[in-house]
Every structure is written in C-alpha cells, then in structure tokens.
Short mmCIF file of C-alpha atoms in Angstrom, two decimals:
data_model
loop_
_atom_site.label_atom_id
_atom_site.label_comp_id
_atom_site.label_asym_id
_atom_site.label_seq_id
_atom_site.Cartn_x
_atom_site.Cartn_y
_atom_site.Cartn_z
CA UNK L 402 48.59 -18.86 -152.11
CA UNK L 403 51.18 -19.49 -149.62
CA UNK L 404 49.65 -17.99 -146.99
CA UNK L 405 46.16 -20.06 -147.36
CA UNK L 406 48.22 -23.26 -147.75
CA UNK L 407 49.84 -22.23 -144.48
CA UNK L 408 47.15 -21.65 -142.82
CA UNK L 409 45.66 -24.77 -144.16
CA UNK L 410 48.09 -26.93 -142.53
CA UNK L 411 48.31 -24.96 -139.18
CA UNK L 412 44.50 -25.16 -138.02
CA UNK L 413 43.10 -28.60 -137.44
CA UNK L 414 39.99 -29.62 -138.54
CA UNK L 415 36.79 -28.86 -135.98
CA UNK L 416 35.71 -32.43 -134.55
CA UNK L 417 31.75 -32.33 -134.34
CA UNK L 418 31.35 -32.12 -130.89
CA UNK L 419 33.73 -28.98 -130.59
CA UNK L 420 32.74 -25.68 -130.37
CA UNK L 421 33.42 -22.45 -131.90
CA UNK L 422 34.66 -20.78 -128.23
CA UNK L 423 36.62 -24.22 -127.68
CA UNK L 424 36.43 -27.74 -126.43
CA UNK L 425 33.01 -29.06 -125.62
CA UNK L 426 31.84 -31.41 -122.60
CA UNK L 427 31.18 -34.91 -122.97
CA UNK L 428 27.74 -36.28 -122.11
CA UNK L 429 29.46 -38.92 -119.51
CA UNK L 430 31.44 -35.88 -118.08
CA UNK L 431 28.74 -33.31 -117.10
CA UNK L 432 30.70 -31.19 -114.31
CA UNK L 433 34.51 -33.35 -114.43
CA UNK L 434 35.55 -30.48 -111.77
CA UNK L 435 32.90 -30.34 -109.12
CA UNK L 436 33.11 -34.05 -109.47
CA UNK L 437 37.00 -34.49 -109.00
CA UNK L 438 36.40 -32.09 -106.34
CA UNK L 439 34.02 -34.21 -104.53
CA UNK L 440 35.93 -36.99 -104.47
CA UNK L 441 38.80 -35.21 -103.35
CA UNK L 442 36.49 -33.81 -100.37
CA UNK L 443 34.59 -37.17 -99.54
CA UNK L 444 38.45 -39.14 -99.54
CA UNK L 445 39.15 -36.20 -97.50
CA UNK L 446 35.78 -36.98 -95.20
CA UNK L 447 36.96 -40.45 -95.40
CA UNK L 448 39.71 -39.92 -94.23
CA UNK L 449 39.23 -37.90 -91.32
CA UNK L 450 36.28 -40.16 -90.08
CA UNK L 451 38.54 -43.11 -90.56
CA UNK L 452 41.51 -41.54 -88.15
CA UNK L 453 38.28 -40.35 -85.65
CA UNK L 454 36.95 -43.91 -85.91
CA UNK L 455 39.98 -45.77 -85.12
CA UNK L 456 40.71 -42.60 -82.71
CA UNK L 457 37.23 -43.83 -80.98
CA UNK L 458 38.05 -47.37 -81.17
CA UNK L 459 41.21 -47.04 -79.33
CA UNK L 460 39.48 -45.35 -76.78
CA UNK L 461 36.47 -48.03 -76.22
CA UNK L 462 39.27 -50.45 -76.56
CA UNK L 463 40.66 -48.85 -73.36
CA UNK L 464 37.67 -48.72 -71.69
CA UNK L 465 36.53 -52.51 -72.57
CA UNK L 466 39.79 -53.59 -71.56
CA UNK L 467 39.89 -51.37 -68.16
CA UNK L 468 36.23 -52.83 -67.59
CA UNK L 469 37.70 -56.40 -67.91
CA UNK L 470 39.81 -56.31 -64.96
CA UNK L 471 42.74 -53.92 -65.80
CA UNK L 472 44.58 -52.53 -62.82
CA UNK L 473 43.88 -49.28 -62.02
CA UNK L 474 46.17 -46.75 -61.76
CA UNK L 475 48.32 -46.18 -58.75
CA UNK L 476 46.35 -44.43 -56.20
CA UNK L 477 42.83 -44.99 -57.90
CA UNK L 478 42.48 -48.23 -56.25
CA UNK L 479 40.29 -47.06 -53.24
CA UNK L 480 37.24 -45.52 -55.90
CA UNK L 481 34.32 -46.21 -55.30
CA UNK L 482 34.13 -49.56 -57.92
CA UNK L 483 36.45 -51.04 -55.48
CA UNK L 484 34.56 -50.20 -52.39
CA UNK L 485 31.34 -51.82 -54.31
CA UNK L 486 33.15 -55.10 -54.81
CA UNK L 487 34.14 -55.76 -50.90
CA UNK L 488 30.57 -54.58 -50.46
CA UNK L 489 29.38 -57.51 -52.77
CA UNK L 490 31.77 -60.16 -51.32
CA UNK L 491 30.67 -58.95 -47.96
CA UNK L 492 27.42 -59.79 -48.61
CA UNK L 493 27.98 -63.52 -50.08
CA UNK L 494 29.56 -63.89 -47.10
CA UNK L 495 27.07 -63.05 -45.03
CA UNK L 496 26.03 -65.65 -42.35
CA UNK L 497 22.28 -66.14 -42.75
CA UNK L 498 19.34 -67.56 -40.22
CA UNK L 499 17.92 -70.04 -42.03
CA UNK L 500 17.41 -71.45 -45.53
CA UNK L 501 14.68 -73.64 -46.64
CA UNK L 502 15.10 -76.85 -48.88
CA UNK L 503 12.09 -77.25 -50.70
CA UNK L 504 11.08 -79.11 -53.84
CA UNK L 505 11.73 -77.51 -57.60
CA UNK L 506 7.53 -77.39 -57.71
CA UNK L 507 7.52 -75.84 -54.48
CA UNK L 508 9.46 -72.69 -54.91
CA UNK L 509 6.53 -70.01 -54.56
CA UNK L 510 5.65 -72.14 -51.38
CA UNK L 511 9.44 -71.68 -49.90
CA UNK L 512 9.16 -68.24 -50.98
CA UNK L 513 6.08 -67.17 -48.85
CA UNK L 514 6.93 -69.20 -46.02
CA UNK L 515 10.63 -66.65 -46.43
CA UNK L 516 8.34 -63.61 -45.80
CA UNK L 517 6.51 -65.37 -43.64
CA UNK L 518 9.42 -65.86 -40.96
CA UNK L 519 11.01 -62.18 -42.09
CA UNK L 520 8.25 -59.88 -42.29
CA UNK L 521 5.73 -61.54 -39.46
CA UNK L 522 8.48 -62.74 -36.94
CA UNK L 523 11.33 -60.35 -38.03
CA UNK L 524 13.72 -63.70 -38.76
CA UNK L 525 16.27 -62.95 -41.31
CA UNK L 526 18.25 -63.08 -43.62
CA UNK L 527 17.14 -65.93 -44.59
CA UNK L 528 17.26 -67.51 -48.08
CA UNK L 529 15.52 -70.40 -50.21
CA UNK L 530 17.38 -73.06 -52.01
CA UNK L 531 16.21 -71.95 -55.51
CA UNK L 532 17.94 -68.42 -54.77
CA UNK L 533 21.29 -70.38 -54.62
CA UNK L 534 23.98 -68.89 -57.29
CA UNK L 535 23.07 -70.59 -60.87
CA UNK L 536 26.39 -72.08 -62.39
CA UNK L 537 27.68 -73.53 -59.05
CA UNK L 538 27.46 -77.83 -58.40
CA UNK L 539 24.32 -78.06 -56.25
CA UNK L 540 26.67 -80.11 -53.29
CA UNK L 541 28.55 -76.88 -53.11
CA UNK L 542 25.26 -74.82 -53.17
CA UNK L 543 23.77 -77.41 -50.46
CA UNK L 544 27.05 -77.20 -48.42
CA UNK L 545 27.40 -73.21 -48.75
CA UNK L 546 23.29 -73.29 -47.24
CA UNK L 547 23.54 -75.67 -44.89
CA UNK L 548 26.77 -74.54 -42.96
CA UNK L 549 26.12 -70.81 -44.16
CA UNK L 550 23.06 -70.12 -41.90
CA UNK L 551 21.87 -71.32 -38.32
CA UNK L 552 19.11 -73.08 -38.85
CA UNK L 553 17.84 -75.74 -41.98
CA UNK L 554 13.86 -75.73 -43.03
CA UNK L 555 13.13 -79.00 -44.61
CA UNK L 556 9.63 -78.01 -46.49
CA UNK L 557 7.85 -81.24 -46.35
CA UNK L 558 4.75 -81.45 -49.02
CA UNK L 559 3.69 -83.73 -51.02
CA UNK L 560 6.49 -82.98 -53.72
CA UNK L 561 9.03 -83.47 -51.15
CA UNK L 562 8.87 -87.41 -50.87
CA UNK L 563 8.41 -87.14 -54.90
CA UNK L 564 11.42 -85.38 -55.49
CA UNK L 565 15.21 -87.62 -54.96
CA UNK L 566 17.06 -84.76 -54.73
CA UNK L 567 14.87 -83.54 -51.59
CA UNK L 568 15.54 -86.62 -49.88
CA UNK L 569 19.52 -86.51 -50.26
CA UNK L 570 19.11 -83.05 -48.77
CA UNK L 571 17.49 -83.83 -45.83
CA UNK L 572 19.69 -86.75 -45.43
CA UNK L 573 22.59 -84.61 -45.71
CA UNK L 574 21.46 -81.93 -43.03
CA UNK L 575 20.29 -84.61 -40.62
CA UNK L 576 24.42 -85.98 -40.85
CA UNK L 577 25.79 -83.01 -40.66
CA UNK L 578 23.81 -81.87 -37.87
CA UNK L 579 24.92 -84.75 -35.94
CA UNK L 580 28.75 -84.56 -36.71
CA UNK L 581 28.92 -80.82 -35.86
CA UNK L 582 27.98 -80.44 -32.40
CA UNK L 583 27.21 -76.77 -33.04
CA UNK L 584 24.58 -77.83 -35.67
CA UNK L 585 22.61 -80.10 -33.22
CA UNK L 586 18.98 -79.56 -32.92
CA UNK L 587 19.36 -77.08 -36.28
CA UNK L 588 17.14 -78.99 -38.99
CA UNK L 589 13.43 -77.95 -38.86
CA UNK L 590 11.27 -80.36 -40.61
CA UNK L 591 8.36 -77.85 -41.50
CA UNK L 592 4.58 -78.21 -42.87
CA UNK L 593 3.58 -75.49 -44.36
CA UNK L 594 -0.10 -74.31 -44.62
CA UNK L 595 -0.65 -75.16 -48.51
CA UNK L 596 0.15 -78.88 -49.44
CA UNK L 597 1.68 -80.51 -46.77
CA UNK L 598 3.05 -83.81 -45.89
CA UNK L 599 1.06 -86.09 -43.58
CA UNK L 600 2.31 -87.31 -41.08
CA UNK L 601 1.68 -91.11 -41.41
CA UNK L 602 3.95 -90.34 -44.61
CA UNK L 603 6.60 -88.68 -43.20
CA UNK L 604 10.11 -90.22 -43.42
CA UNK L 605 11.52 -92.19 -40.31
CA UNK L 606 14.35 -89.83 -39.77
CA UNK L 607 12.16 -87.17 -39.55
CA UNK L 608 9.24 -88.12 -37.23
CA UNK L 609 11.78 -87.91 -34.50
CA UNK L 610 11.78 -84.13 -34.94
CA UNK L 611 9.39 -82.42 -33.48
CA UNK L 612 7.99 -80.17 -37.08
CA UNK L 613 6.65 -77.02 -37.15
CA UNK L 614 2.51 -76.85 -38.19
CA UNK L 615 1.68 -73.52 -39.69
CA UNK L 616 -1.55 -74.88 -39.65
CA UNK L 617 -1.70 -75.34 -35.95
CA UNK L 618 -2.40 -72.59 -33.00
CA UNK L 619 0.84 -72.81 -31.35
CA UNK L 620 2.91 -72.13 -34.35
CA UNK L 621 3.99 -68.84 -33.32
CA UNK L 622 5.25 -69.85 -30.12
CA UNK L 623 7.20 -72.92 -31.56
CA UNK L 624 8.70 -69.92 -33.85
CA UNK L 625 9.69 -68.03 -31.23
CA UNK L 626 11.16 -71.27 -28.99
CA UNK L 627 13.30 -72.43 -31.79
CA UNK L 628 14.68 -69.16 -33.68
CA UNK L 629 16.53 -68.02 -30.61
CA UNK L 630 19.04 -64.36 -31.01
CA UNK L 631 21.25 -66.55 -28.96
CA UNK L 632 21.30 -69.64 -30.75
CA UNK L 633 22.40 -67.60 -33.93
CA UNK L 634 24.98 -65.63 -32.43
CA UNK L 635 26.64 -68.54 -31.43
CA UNK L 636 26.76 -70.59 -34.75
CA UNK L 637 27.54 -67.19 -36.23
CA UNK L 638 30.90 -67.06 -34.20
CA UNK L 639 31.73 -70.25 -34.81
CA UNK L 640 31.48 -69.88 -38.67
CA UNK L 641 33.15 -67.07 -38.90
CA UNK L 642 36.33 -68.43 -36.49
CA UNK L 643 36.17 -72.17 -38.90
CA UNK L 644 36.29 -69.17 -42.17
CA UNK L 645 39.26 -67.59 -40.37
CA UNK L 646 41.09 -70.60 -40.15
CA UNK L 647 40.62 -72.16 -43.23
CA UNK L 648 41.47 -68.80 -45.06
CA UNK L 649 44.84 -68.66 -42.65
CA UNK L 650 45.57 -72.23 -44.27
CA UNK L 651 44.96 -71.09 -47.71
CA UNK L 652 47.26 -68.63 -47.78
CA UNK L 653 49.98 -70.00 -46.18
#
C-alpha cells in the first residue's frame, strides 16, 4: 500500500495532448526548431546583407561624391577626365565665323542656311542663335555671338520685322560694329531663299547694307567677296589678345 500511494504521488497525471513516448507538439508549433533555426539564419542573412549594403553604399557614396567635383588624388590629376574638360572649355572658346540671328519661327531656316555656308562654301564654324547655351541671359548669349565670331547674319524674313527681340539684335550688331573698328563692315543683312523680307520693307538701318540674295545669280560670288580667310584671321587675333587681357585683369 505504501508503495502504490508513493507512486501515486510521484507520477503526474497525463495531460490529453501528451503522449505515451513524451511531450507532444502543439498545432501552432509544427517544427519550433527548423523554425528558430530559420530565423536565426535569415537574422544572420540580414545581417550580412545589411553590413554588404551599407558596405556598397559607402562605396557609391565615394563615387557620387568623387563624381561631384572631389579632388583627385595627387598625381591622378592629368587622367584622361581632366584632359576632356580643357578639351570642352577649348571648344566654348572657340572663335567662330559667323552666327546667324534669326527669328524663334525661323530656326530650321537659320539652320539650312548653316549648312549652306559650311558644307557648299566650306565656311565654318559657324553657329545659329537658337544653338546658344540654354540657362544663360540672352544679352550675354547675344554678346558671347556677336563678339565670338567674325562675321553677324541678320536673317531677314517676314518673322524678322514681327519679332522685337530680332530688331534689338540687329540694332545691337549694327552699334557694335561701329564702335569696334575691327567689327566694321561685319553685319550681313541676308535673304534667304524661303520667306524673305522685301525690300521696300526692309528697315532703314539696313538698306544701307548691301544684303546677300540667295535667290539671286551672283550669290556665290558675294559669298566668296565677303567671307574672306583674311578677314577672319584678323578678328580672330584680336579676340583672342582682348581675352588675354581681360583674363590678366581678372586674376590680378
């Protein structure tokens, strides 16, 4: 009697959901190890892709901030992205032939009359107003054309008289040409072979200048009379010795 009473008190009763080989598995608990485990291995994952992620981050934040303008290293100054940037501000610099003021409507006329002179009569560089850098006031654009390049094509068409700004351009060149003696004789009123501007309704200041007709059979003779080597060589060398100068002043 002892001995049942003892073990009696020593085993506990069997819950319902235990087993006779031991403890059974709850229904919300199918696999508790293989799950613990792969947490443990995805905080792991997590881990590891967080240190590679900020790893990678520090690295594009290098490169974004060594793209920005960082200084190069000592002795990495001479690569080839530095070469490319004199290149570029060589070629903004670059003293052209002519450019043509046009109209806004007018651009694809400007544009062909470009070719025209640089494919046909081998004239160039040359440039068109509306290929002026975007951002910039248009008096520094119109200053940077006119006193940038030899000779000024005024593109008179029907737009031209229509348009206010065109007639503060030409008004500008034809002053400019006068107060620089280098500049004299370098605005070109032109009519051009699709719209052009009568003559009975040209401007005043421009009838005094003899235009150039595309339409007309000496226009390739006028071409070659007017956009002389010699002409730009010597504009050129002025502009460039006026640059010198005013970057001297500058810097001191």
């Amino acid at each position: 009697m002892l001995k049942r009473n003892v073990d009696t008190q020593i085993k506990p009763p069997r819950l319902p959901h235990q087993s006779a080989m031991g403890v059974g598995k709850s229904k919300l608990d199918r696999c508790p190890l293989s799950w613990h485990k792969k947490d443990s291995v995805d905080a792991d994952q997590d881990c590891q892709e967080s240190h590679f992620k900020n790893s990678e981050d520090a690295s594009l934040r290098g490169f974004v901030e060594q793209s920005r303008g960082a200084e190069p290293p000592t002795g990495e100054q001479d690569g080839p992205e530095a070469k490319g940037e004199g290149h570029e501000e060589q070629a903004e610099e670059e003293f052209l032939k002519f450019v043509i003021l046009h109209a806004e409507d007018d651009t694809d006329e400007a544009l062909r009359v470009q070719d025209l002179l640089q494919n046909d009569f081998g004239i160039r560089p040359g440039m068109v107003f509306a290929e002026m850098p975007c951002g910039r006031l248009h008096l520094q654009n119109l200053d940077d054309a006119v006193n940038g390049s030899a000779w000024t094509i005024l593109l008179l068409t029907e737009n031209f008289l229509r348009d206010t700004w065109c007639n503060f351009q030409f008004y500008t060149s034809l002053m400019n040409s006068v107060n620089r003696q280098h500049k004299y004789n370098s605005v070109i009123p032109m009519r051009p072979l699709n719209g052009p501007l009568p003559r009975e309704r040209t401007p005043l200041a421009l009838q005094t200048i003899n235009a150039l007709e595309e339409e007309s059979q000496g226009f390739s003779t006028q071409v070659e009379r007017i956009f002389r080597e010699s002409v730009y060589e010597r504009q050129q060398s002025i502009w460039r010795e006026t640059r010198s100068v005013s970057q001297k002043q500058f810097i001191a």
